[in-house]
Amino acid sequence: MFSCTMLLSAVALTLLAVTVEASTGGGGTPNHNYDLSGPALRALYNSPVYKAERMKRPLEGTTFVAGPISHSGVRVTLANGAQWLIHKGGGYGVSSDTVVTAARHMSPSWRVVKEGNFLGRKTVADFVATGGSNYDFLFDNCHWASIRMMNQ
């Protein structure tokens, strides 16, 4: 009985943390005004990706990464060396819950968990599309999206 109560408490805390994470945009990315538009946005989305790194960071208000009790995304590096974070969260974007933000706005708590060399074969738009437009806490969250992006 005690272990069942502990498990339910852990699940409730996880749900609360993810809800707070999604509403605040944790890590300072989606809720800030770093928007590109018009030709600059089109150029970014059409840019070939040469390197991709799947990354994780603690949820907002925590100091640890423990599997799904974290936030993940993919940092891509373009031919000119520019880096962008592509990640997913409920309500992060207007037309899609997978968003792209300049990597310079990432907090230092992000850590690389996997690297991939894409040799320019995929574009930023491919990564965003693979991330998916709709967020679902259980079946299509930031972790599933970042795994799909790295495996494309």
mmCIF file with all atom_site columns, C-alpha atoms in Angstrom:
data_model
loop_
_atom_site.group_PDB
_atom_site.id
_atom_site.type_symbol
_atom_site.label_atom_id
_atom_site.label_alt_id
_atom_site.label_comp_id
_atom_site.label_asym_id
_atom_site.label_entity_id
_atom_site.label_seq_id
_atom_site.pdbx_PDB_ins_code
_atom_site.Cartn_x
_atom_site.Cartn_y
_atom_site.Cartn_z
_atom_site.occupancy
_atom_site.B_iso_or_equiv
_atom_site.pdbx_formal_charge
_atom_site.auth_seq_id
_atom_site.auth_comp_id
_atom_site.auth_asym_id
_atom_site.auth_atom_id
_atom_site.pdbx_PDB_model_num
ATOM 1   C CA . MET A 1 1   ? 0.000  0.000  0.000   1.00 0.00 ? 1   MET A CA 1
ATOM 2   C CA . PHE A 1 2   ? 2.809  2.380  0.910   1.00 0.00 ? 2   PHE A CA 1
ATOM 3   C CA . SER A 1 3   ? 4.568  1.874  -2.425  1.00 0.00 ? 3   SER A CA 1
ATOM 4   C CA . CYS A 1 4   ? 1.317  2.467  -4.334  1.00 0.00 ? 4   CYS A CA 1
ATOM 5   C CA . THR A 1 5   ? 0.844  5.780  -2.496  1.00 0.00 ? 5   THR A CA 1
ATOM 6   C CA . MET A 1 6   ? 4.444  6.742  -3.248  1.00 0.00 ? 6   MET A CA 1
ATOM 7   C CA . LEU A 1 7   ? 3.972  5.891  -6.922  1.00 0.00 ? 7   LEU A CA 1
ATOM 8   C CA . LEU A 1 8   ? 0.771  7.943  -7.177  1.00 0.00 ? 8   LEU A CA 1
ATOM 9   C CA . SER A 1 9   ? 2.479  10.874 -5.451  1.00 0.00 ? 9   SER A CA 1
ATOM 10  C CA . ALA A 1 10  ? 5.408  10.693 -7.873  1.00 0.00 ? 10  ALA A CA 1
ATOM 11  C CA . VAL A 1 11  ? 3.051  10.614 -10.869 1.00 0.00 ? 11  VAL A CA 1
ATOM 12  C CA . ALA A 1 12  ? 1.081  13.584 -9.508  1.00 0.00 ? 12  ALA A CA 1
ATOM 13  C CA . LEU A 1 13  ? 4.281  15.590 -8.963  1.00 0.00 ? 13  LEU A CA 1
ATOM 14  C CA . THR A 1 14  ? 5.471  14.734 -12.469 1.00 0.00 ? 14  THR A CA 1
ATOM 15  C CA . LEU A 1 15  ? 2.173  15.869 -13.987 1.00 0.00 ? 15  LEU A CA 1
ATOM 16  C CA . LEU A 1 16  ? 2.325  19.094 -11.990 1.00 0.00 ? 16  LEU A CA 1
ATOM 17  C CA . ALA A 1 17  ? 5.918  19.750 -13.045 1.00 0.00 ? 17  ALA A CA 1
ATOM 18  C CA . VAL A 1 18  ? 5.176  19.123 -16.723 1.00 0.00 ? 18  VAL A CA 1
ATOM 19  C CA . THR A 1 19  ? 2.099  21.350 -16.547 1.00 0.00 ? 19  THR A CA 1
ATOM 20  C CA . VAL A 1 20  ? 4.166  24.155 -15.033 1.00 0.00 ? 20  VAL A CA 1
ATOM 21  C CA . GLU A 1 21  ? 6.876  23.501 -17.622 1.00 0.00 ? 21  GLU A CA 1
ATOM 22  C CA . ALA A 1 22  ? 4.454  23.804 -20.511 1.00 0.00 ? 22  ALA A CA 1
ATOM 23  C CA . SER A 1 23  ? 2.841  26.953 -19.190 1.00 0.00 ? 23  SER A CA 1
ATOM 24  C CA . THR A 1 24  ? 6.066  28.817 -18.409 1.00 0.00 ? 24  THR A CA 1
ATOM 25  C CA . GLY A 1 25  ? 8.071  27.662 -21.388 1.00 0.00 ? 25  GLY A CA 1
ATOM 26  C CA . GLY A 1 26  ? 10.832 26.597 -18.973 1.00 0.00 ? 26  GLY A CA 1
ATOM 27  C CA . GLY A 1 27  ? 14.371 27.367 -19.990 1.00 0.00 ? 27  GLY A CA 1
ATOM 28  C CA . GLY A 1 28  ? 13.379 30.755 -21.271 1.00 0.00 ? 28  GLY A CA 1
ATOM 29  C CA . THR A 1 29  ? 12.691 29.920 -24.876 1.00 0.00 ? 29  THR A CA 1
ATOM 30  C CA . PRO A 1 30  ? 9.184  29.785 -26.325 1.00 0.00 ? 30  PRO A CA 1
ATOM 31  C CA . ASN A 1 31  ? 7.523  32.589 -24.383 1.00 0.00 ? 31  ASN A CA 1
ATOM 32  C CA . HIS A 1 32  ? 10.104 35.248 -25.254 1.00 0.00 ? 32  HIS A CA 1
ATOM 33  C CA . ASN A 1 33  ? 9.831  37.323 -28.378 1.00 0.00 ? 33  ASN A CA 1
ATOM 34  C CA . TYR A 1 34  ? 12.638 35.901 -30.536 1.00 0.00 ? 34  TYR A CA 1
ATOM 35  C CA . ASP A 1 35  ? 10.426 35.639 -33.607 1.00 0.00 ? 35  ASP A CA 1
ATOM 36  C CA . LEU A 1 36  ? 11.698 35.701 -37.166 1.00 0.00 ? 36  LEU A CA 1
ATOM 37  C CA . SER A 1 37  ? 9.312  36.404 -39.998 1.00 0.00 ? 37  SER A CA 1
ATOM 38  C CA . GLY A 1 38  ? 9.157  36.650 -43.777 1.00 0.00 ? 38  GLY A CA 1
ATOM 39  C CA . PRO A 1 39  ? 12.355 35.972 -45.721 1.00 0.00 ? 39  PRO A CA 1
ATOM 40  C CA . ALA A 1 40  ? 14.488 35.399 -42.583 1.00 0.00 ? 40  ALA A CA 1
ATOM 41  C CA . LEU A 1 41  ? 12.130 32.688 -41.320 1.00 0.00 ? 41  LEU A CA 1
ATOM 42  C CA . ARG A 1 42  ? 11.909 31.081 -44.769 1.00 0.00 ? 42  ARG A CA 1
ATOM 43  C CA . ALA A 1 43  ? 15.707 31.063 -45.058 1.00 0.00 ? 43  ALA A CA 1
ATOM 44  C CA . LEU A 1 44  ? 16.078 29.454 -41.629 1.00 0.00 ? 44  LEU A CA 1
ATOM 45  C CA . TYR A 1 45  ? 13.514 26.720 -42.370 1.00 0.00 ? 45  TYR A CA 1
ATOM 46  C CA . ASN A 1 46  ? 15.206 25.941 -45.697 1.00 0.00 ? 46  ASN A CA 1
ATOM 47  C CA . SER A 1 47  ? 18.692 25.780 -44.130 1.00 0.00 ? 47  SER A CA 1
ATOM 48  C CA . PRO A 1 48  ? 20.462 22.413 -44.248 1.00 0.00 ? 48  PRO A CA 1
ATOM 49  C CA . VAL A 1 49  ? 21.308 20.851 -40.877 1.00 0.00 ? 49  VAL A CA 1
ATOM 50  C CA . TYR A 1 50  ? 24.841 19.505 -40.532 1.00 0.00 ? 50  TYR A CA 1
ATOM 51  C CA . LYS A 1 51  ? 24.896 18.461 -36.894 1.00 0.00 ? 51  LYS A CA 1
ATOM 52  C CA . ALA A 1 52  ? 22.107 17.662 -34.440 1.00 0.00 ? 52  ALA A CA 1
ATOM 53  C CA . GLU A 1 53  ? 22.356 17.087 -30.700 1.00 0.00 ? 53  GLU A CA 1
ATOM 54  C CA . ARG A 1 54  ? 19.538 15.683 -28.619 1.00 0.00 ? 54  ARG A CA 1
ATOM 55  C CA . MET A 1 55  ? 19.598 17.585 -25.345 1.00 0.00 ? 55  MET A CA 1
ATOM 56  C CA . LYS A 1 56  ? 17.891 17.463 -21.964 1.00 0.00 ? 56  LYS A CA 1
ATOM 57  C CA . ARG A 1 57  ? 17.542 19.866 -19.085 1.00 0.00 ? 57  ARG A CA 1
ATOM 58  C CA . PRO A 1 58  ? 15.753 19.807 -15.728 1.00 0.00 ? 58  PRO A CA 1
ATOM 59  C CA . LEU A 1 59  ? 12.136 20.864 -15.594 1.00 0.00 ? 59  LEU A CA 1
ATOM 60  C CA . GLU A 1 60  ? 11.506 24.402 -14.402 1.00 0.00 ? 60  GLU A CA 1
ATOM 61  C CA . GLY A 1 61  ? 11.911 24.529 -10.623 1.00 0.00 ? 61  GLY A CA 1
ATOM 62  C CA . THR A 1 62  ? 14.000 21.347 -10.366 1.00 0.00 ? 62  THR A CA 1
ATOM 63  C CA . THR A 1 63  ? 17.735 20.754 -10.455 1.00 0.00 ? 63  THR A CA 1
ATOM 64  C CA . PHE A 1 64  ? 17.842 17.186 -11.762 1.00 0.00 ? 64  PHE A CA 1
ATOM 65  C CA . VAL A 1 65  ? 17.166 15.196 -14.926 1.00 0.00 ? 65  VAL A CA 1
ATOM 66  C CA . ALA A 1 66  ? 15.498 11.829 -14.349 1.00 0.00 ? 66  ALA A CA 1
ATOM 67  C CA . GLY A 1 67  ? 14.230 10.241 -17.568 1.00 0.00 ? 67  GLY A CA 1
ATOM 68  C CA . PRO A 1 68  ? 10.872 11.770 -18.458 1.00 0.00 ? 68  PRO A CA 1
ATOM 69  C CA . ILE A 1 69  ? 11.118 14.178 -15.537 1.00 0.00 ? 69  ILE A CA 1
ATOM 70  C CA . SER A 1 70  ? 13.002 16.589 -17.761 1.00 0.00 ? 70  SER A CA 1
ATOM 71  C CA . HIS A 1 71  ? 12.602 18.599 -20.957 1.00 0.00 ? 71  HIS A CA 1
ATOM 72  C CA . SER A 1 72  ? 14.279 17.626 -24.204 1.00 0.00 ? 72  SER A CA 1
ATOM 73  C CA . GLY A 1 73  ? 14.899 19.117 -27.607 1.00 0.00 ? 73  GLY A CA 1
ATOM 74  C CA . VAL A 1 74  ? 17.331 19.034 -30.494 1.00 0.00 ? 74  VAL A CA 1
ATOM 75  C CA . ARG A 1 75  ? 20.004 21.661 -31.069 1.00 0.00 ? 75  ARG A CA 1
ATOM 76  C CA . VAL A 1 76  ? 20.903 21.879 -34.745 1.00 0.00 ? 76  VAL A CA 1
ATOM 77  C CA . THR A 1 77  ? 24.007 23.411 -36.282 1.00 0.00 ? 77  THR A CA 1
ATOM 78  C CA . LEU A 1 78  ? 23.819 24.956 -39.746 1.00 0.00 ? 78  LEU A CA 1
ATOM 79  C CA . ALA A 1 79  ? 26.559 25.395 -42.378 1.00 0.00 ? 79  ALA A CA 1
ATOM 80  C CA . ASN A 1 80  ? 27.401 28.884 -41.098 1.00 0.00 ? 80  ASN A CA 1
ATOM 81  C CA . GLY A 1 81  ? 27.812 27.570 -37.526 1.00 0.00 ? 81  GLY A CA 1
ATOM 82  C CA . ALA A 1 82  ? 24.522 29.081 -36.295 1.00 0.00 ? 82  ALA A CA 1
ATOM 83  C CA . GLN A 1 83  ? 22.758 26.925 -33.726 1.00 0.00 ? 83  GLN A CA 1
ATOM 84  C CA . TRP A 1 84  ? 19.018 26.634 -33.122 1.00 0.00 ? 84  TRP A CA 1
ATOM 85  C CA . LEU A 1 85  ? 16.988 24.678 -30.572 1.00 0.00 ? 85  LEU A CA 1
ATOM 86  C CA . ILE A 1 86  ? 13.981 22.777 -31.896 1.00 0.00 ? 86  ILE A CA 1
ATOM 87  C CA . HIS A 1 87  ? 11.688 21.578 -29.135 1.00 0.00 ? 87  HIS A CA 1
ATOM 88  C CA . LYS A 1 88  ? 8.075  20.822 -28.339 1.00 0.00 ? 88  LYS A CA 1
ATOM 89  C CA . GLY A 1 89  ? 5.662  21.769 -25.586 1.00 0.00 ? 89  GLY A CA 1
ATOM 90  C CA . GLY A 1 90  ? 1.973  22.368 -25.080 1.00 0.00 ? 90  GLY A CA 1
ATOM 91  C CA . GLY A 1 91  ? 1.139  25.882 -26.261 1.00 0.00 ? 91  GLY A CA 1
ATOM 92  C CA . TYR A 1 92  ? 4.719  26.715 -27.272 1.00 0.00 ? 92  TYR A CA 1
ATOM 93  C CA . GLY A 1 93  ? 3.841  27.986 -30.733 1.00 0.00 ? 93  GLY A CA 1
ATOM 94  C CA . VAL A 1 94  ? 0.919  29.490 -32.612 1.00 0.00 ? 94  VAL A CA 1
ATOM 95  C CA . SER A 1 95  ? 0.488  27.076 -35.518 1.00 0.00 ? 95  SER A CA 1
ATOM 96  C CA . SER A 1 96  ? 2.639  24.273 -34.093 1.00 0.00 ? 96  SER A CA 1
ATOM 97  C CA . ASP A 1 97  ? 3.729  23.105 -30.647 1.00 0.00 ? 97  ASP A CA 1
ATOM 98  C CA . THR A 1 98  ? 7.198  22.365 -32.089 1.00 0.00 ? 98  THR A CA 1
ATOM 99  C CA . VAL A 1 99  ? 9.173  25.598 -32.157 1.00 0.00 ? 99  VAL A CA 1
ATOM 100 C CA . VAL A 1 100 ? 12.611 26.877 -33.196 1.00 0.00 ? 100 VAL A CA 1
ATOM 101 C CA . THR A 1 101 ? 14.550 29.322 -31.032 1.00 0.00 ? 101 THR A CA 1
ATOM 102 C CA . ALA A 1 102 ? 18.103 30.637 -31.151 1.00 0.00 ? 102 ALA A CA 1
ATOM 103 C CA . ALA A 1 103 ? 20.358 28.353 -29.120 1.00 0.00 ? 103 ALA A CA 1
ATOM 104 C CA . ARG A 1 104 ? 22.019 31.381 -27.507 1.00 0.00 ? 104 ARG A CA 1
ATOM 105 C CA . HIS A 1 105 ? 18.885 31.690 -25.354 1.00 0.00 ? 105 HIS A CA 1
ATOM 106 C CA . MET A 1 106 ? 19.334 28.200 -23.867 1.00 0.00 ? 106 MET A CA 1
ATOM 107 C CA . SER A 1 107 ? 20.146 28.009 -20.175 1.00 0.00 ? 107 SER A CA 1
ATOM 108 C CA . PRO A 1 108 ? 23.434 26.352 -19.164 1.00 0.00 ? 108 PRO A CA 1
ATOM 109 C CA . SER A 1 109 ? 21.491 23.431 -17.640 1.00 0.00 ? 109 SER A CA 1
ATOM 110 C CA . TRP A 1 110 ? 20.978 21.786 -21.070 1.00 0.00 ? 110 TRP A CA 1
ATOM 111 C CA . ARG A 1 111 ? 23.146 18.662 -21.577 1.00 0.00 ? 111 ARG A CA 1
ATOM 112 C CA . VAL A 1 112 ? 23.897 16.702 -24.764 1.00 0.00 ? 112 VAL A CA 1
ATOM 113 C CA . VAL A 1 113 ? 22.613 13.105 -24.620 1.00 0.00 ? 113 VAL A CA 1
ATOM 114 C CA . LYS A 1 114 ? 23.082 12.087 -28.280 1.00 0.00 ? 114 LYS A CA 1
ATOM 115 C CA . GLU A 1 115 ? 24.819 13.495 -31.353 1.00 0.00 ? 115 GLU A CA 1
ATOM 116 C CA . GLY A 1 116 ? 24.109 12.975 -35.032 1.00 0.00 ? 116 GLY A CA 1
ATOM 117 C CA . ASN A 1 117 ? 25.815 14.071 -38.238 1.00 0.00 ? 117 ASN A CA 1
ATOM 118 C CA . PHE A 1 118 ? 23.206 14.966 -40.870 1.00 0.00 ? 118 PHE A CA 1
ATOM 119 C CA . LEU A 1 119 ? 25.663 16.276 -43.516 1.00 0.00 ? 119 LEU A CA 1
ATOM 120 C CA . GLY A 1 120 ? 23.102 18.781 -44.809 1.00 0.00 ? 120 GLY A CA 1
ATOM 121 C CA . ARG A 1 121 ? 20.677 16.045 -45.901 1.00 0.00 ? 121 ARG A CA 1
ATOM 122 C CA . LYS A 1 122 ? 17.819 17.422 -43.745 1.00 0.00 ? 122 LYS A CA 1
ATOM 123 C CA . THR A 1 123 ? 16.585 20.979 -43.257 1.00 0.00 ? 123 THR A CA 1
ATOM 124 C CA . VAL A 1 124 ? 15.325 22.811 -40.209 1.00 0.00 ? 124 VAL A CA 1
ATOM 125 C CA . ALA A 1 125 ? 11.823 22.415 -41.691 1.00 0.00 ? 125 ALA A CA 1
ATOM 126 C CA . ASP A 1 126 ? 12.312 18.624 -41.770 1.00 0.00 ? 126 ASP A CA 1
ATOM 127 C CA . PHE A 1 127 ? 13.144 18.656 -38.061 1.00 0.00 ? 127 PHE A CA 1
ATOM 128 C CA . VAL A 1 128 ? 10.120 20.809 -37.213 1.00 0.00 ? 128 VAL A CA 1
ATOM 129 C CA . ALA A 1 129 ? 7.802  18.598 -39.277 1.00 0.00 ? 129 ALA A CA 1
ATOM 130 C CA . THR A 1 130 ? 9.208  15.451 -37.658 1.00 0.00 ? 130 THR A CA 1
ATOM 131 C CA . GLY A 1 131 ? 8.681  17.015 -34.226 1.00 0.00 ? 131 GLY A CA 1
ATOM 132 C CA . GLY A 1 132 ? 4.977  17.266 -35.006 1.00 0.00 ? 132 GLY A CA 1
ATOM 133 C CA . SER A 1 133 ? 2.500  20.086 -34.659 1.00 0.00 ? 133 SER A CA 1
ATOM 134 C CA . ASN A 1 134 ? 0.373  18.851 -31.748 1.00 0.00 ? 134 ASN A CA 1
ATOM 135 C CA . TYR A 1 135 ? 1.568  18.194 -28.201 1.00 0.00 ? 135 TYR A CA 1
ATOM 136 C CA . ASP A 1 136 ? 0.228  15.261 -26.196 1.00 0.00 ? 136 ASP A CA 1
ATOM 137 C CA . PHE A 1 137 ? 1.560  14.699 -22.669 1.00 0.00 ? 137 PHE A CA 1
ATOM 138 C CA . LEU A 1 138 ? 1.694  10.898 -22.945 1.00 0.00 ? 138 LEU A CA 1
ATOM 139 C CA . PHE A 1 139 ? 1.962  10.060 -26.635 1.00 0.00 ? 139 PHE A CA 1
ATOM 140 C CA . ASP A 1 140 ? 3.624  13.007 -28.385 1.00 0.00 ? 140 ASP A CA 1
ATOM 141 C CA . ASN A 1 141 ? 5.639  15.056 -25.915 1.00 0.00 ? 141 ASN A CA 1
ATOM 142 C CA . CYS A 1 142 ? 9.067  16.706 -26.113 1.00 0.00 ? 142 CYS A CA 1
ATOM 143 C CA . HIS A 1 143 ? 10.879 13.395 -25.539 1.00 0.00 ? 143 HIS A CA 1
ATOM 144 C CA . TRP A 1 144 ? 9.103  11.485 -28.330 1.00 0.00 ? 144 TRP A CA 1
ATOM 145 C CA . ALA A 1 145 ? 9.556  14.448 -30.671 1.00 0.00 ? 145 ALA A CA 1
ATOM 146 C CA . SER A 1 146 ? 13.300 14.787 -30.018 1.00 0.00 ? 146 SER A CA 1
ATOM 147 C CA . ILE A 1 147 ? 13.821 11.035 -30.458 1.00 0.00 ? 147 ILE A CA 1
ATOM 148 C CA . ARG A 1 148 ? 11.976 11.132 -33.803 1.00 0.00 ? 148 ARG A CA 1
ATOM 149 C CA . MET A 1 149 ? 14.024 14.122 -34.941 1.00 0.00 ? 149 MET A CA 1
ATOM 150 C CA . MET A 1 150 ? 17.302 12.323 -34.233 1.00 0.00 ? 150 MET A CA 1
ATOM 151 C CA . ASN A 1 151 ? 16.124 9.110  -35.920 1.00 0.00 ? 151 ASN A CA 1
ATOM 152 C CA . GLN A 1 152 ? 14.857 10.655 -39.176 1.00 0.00 ? 152 GLN A CA 1
#
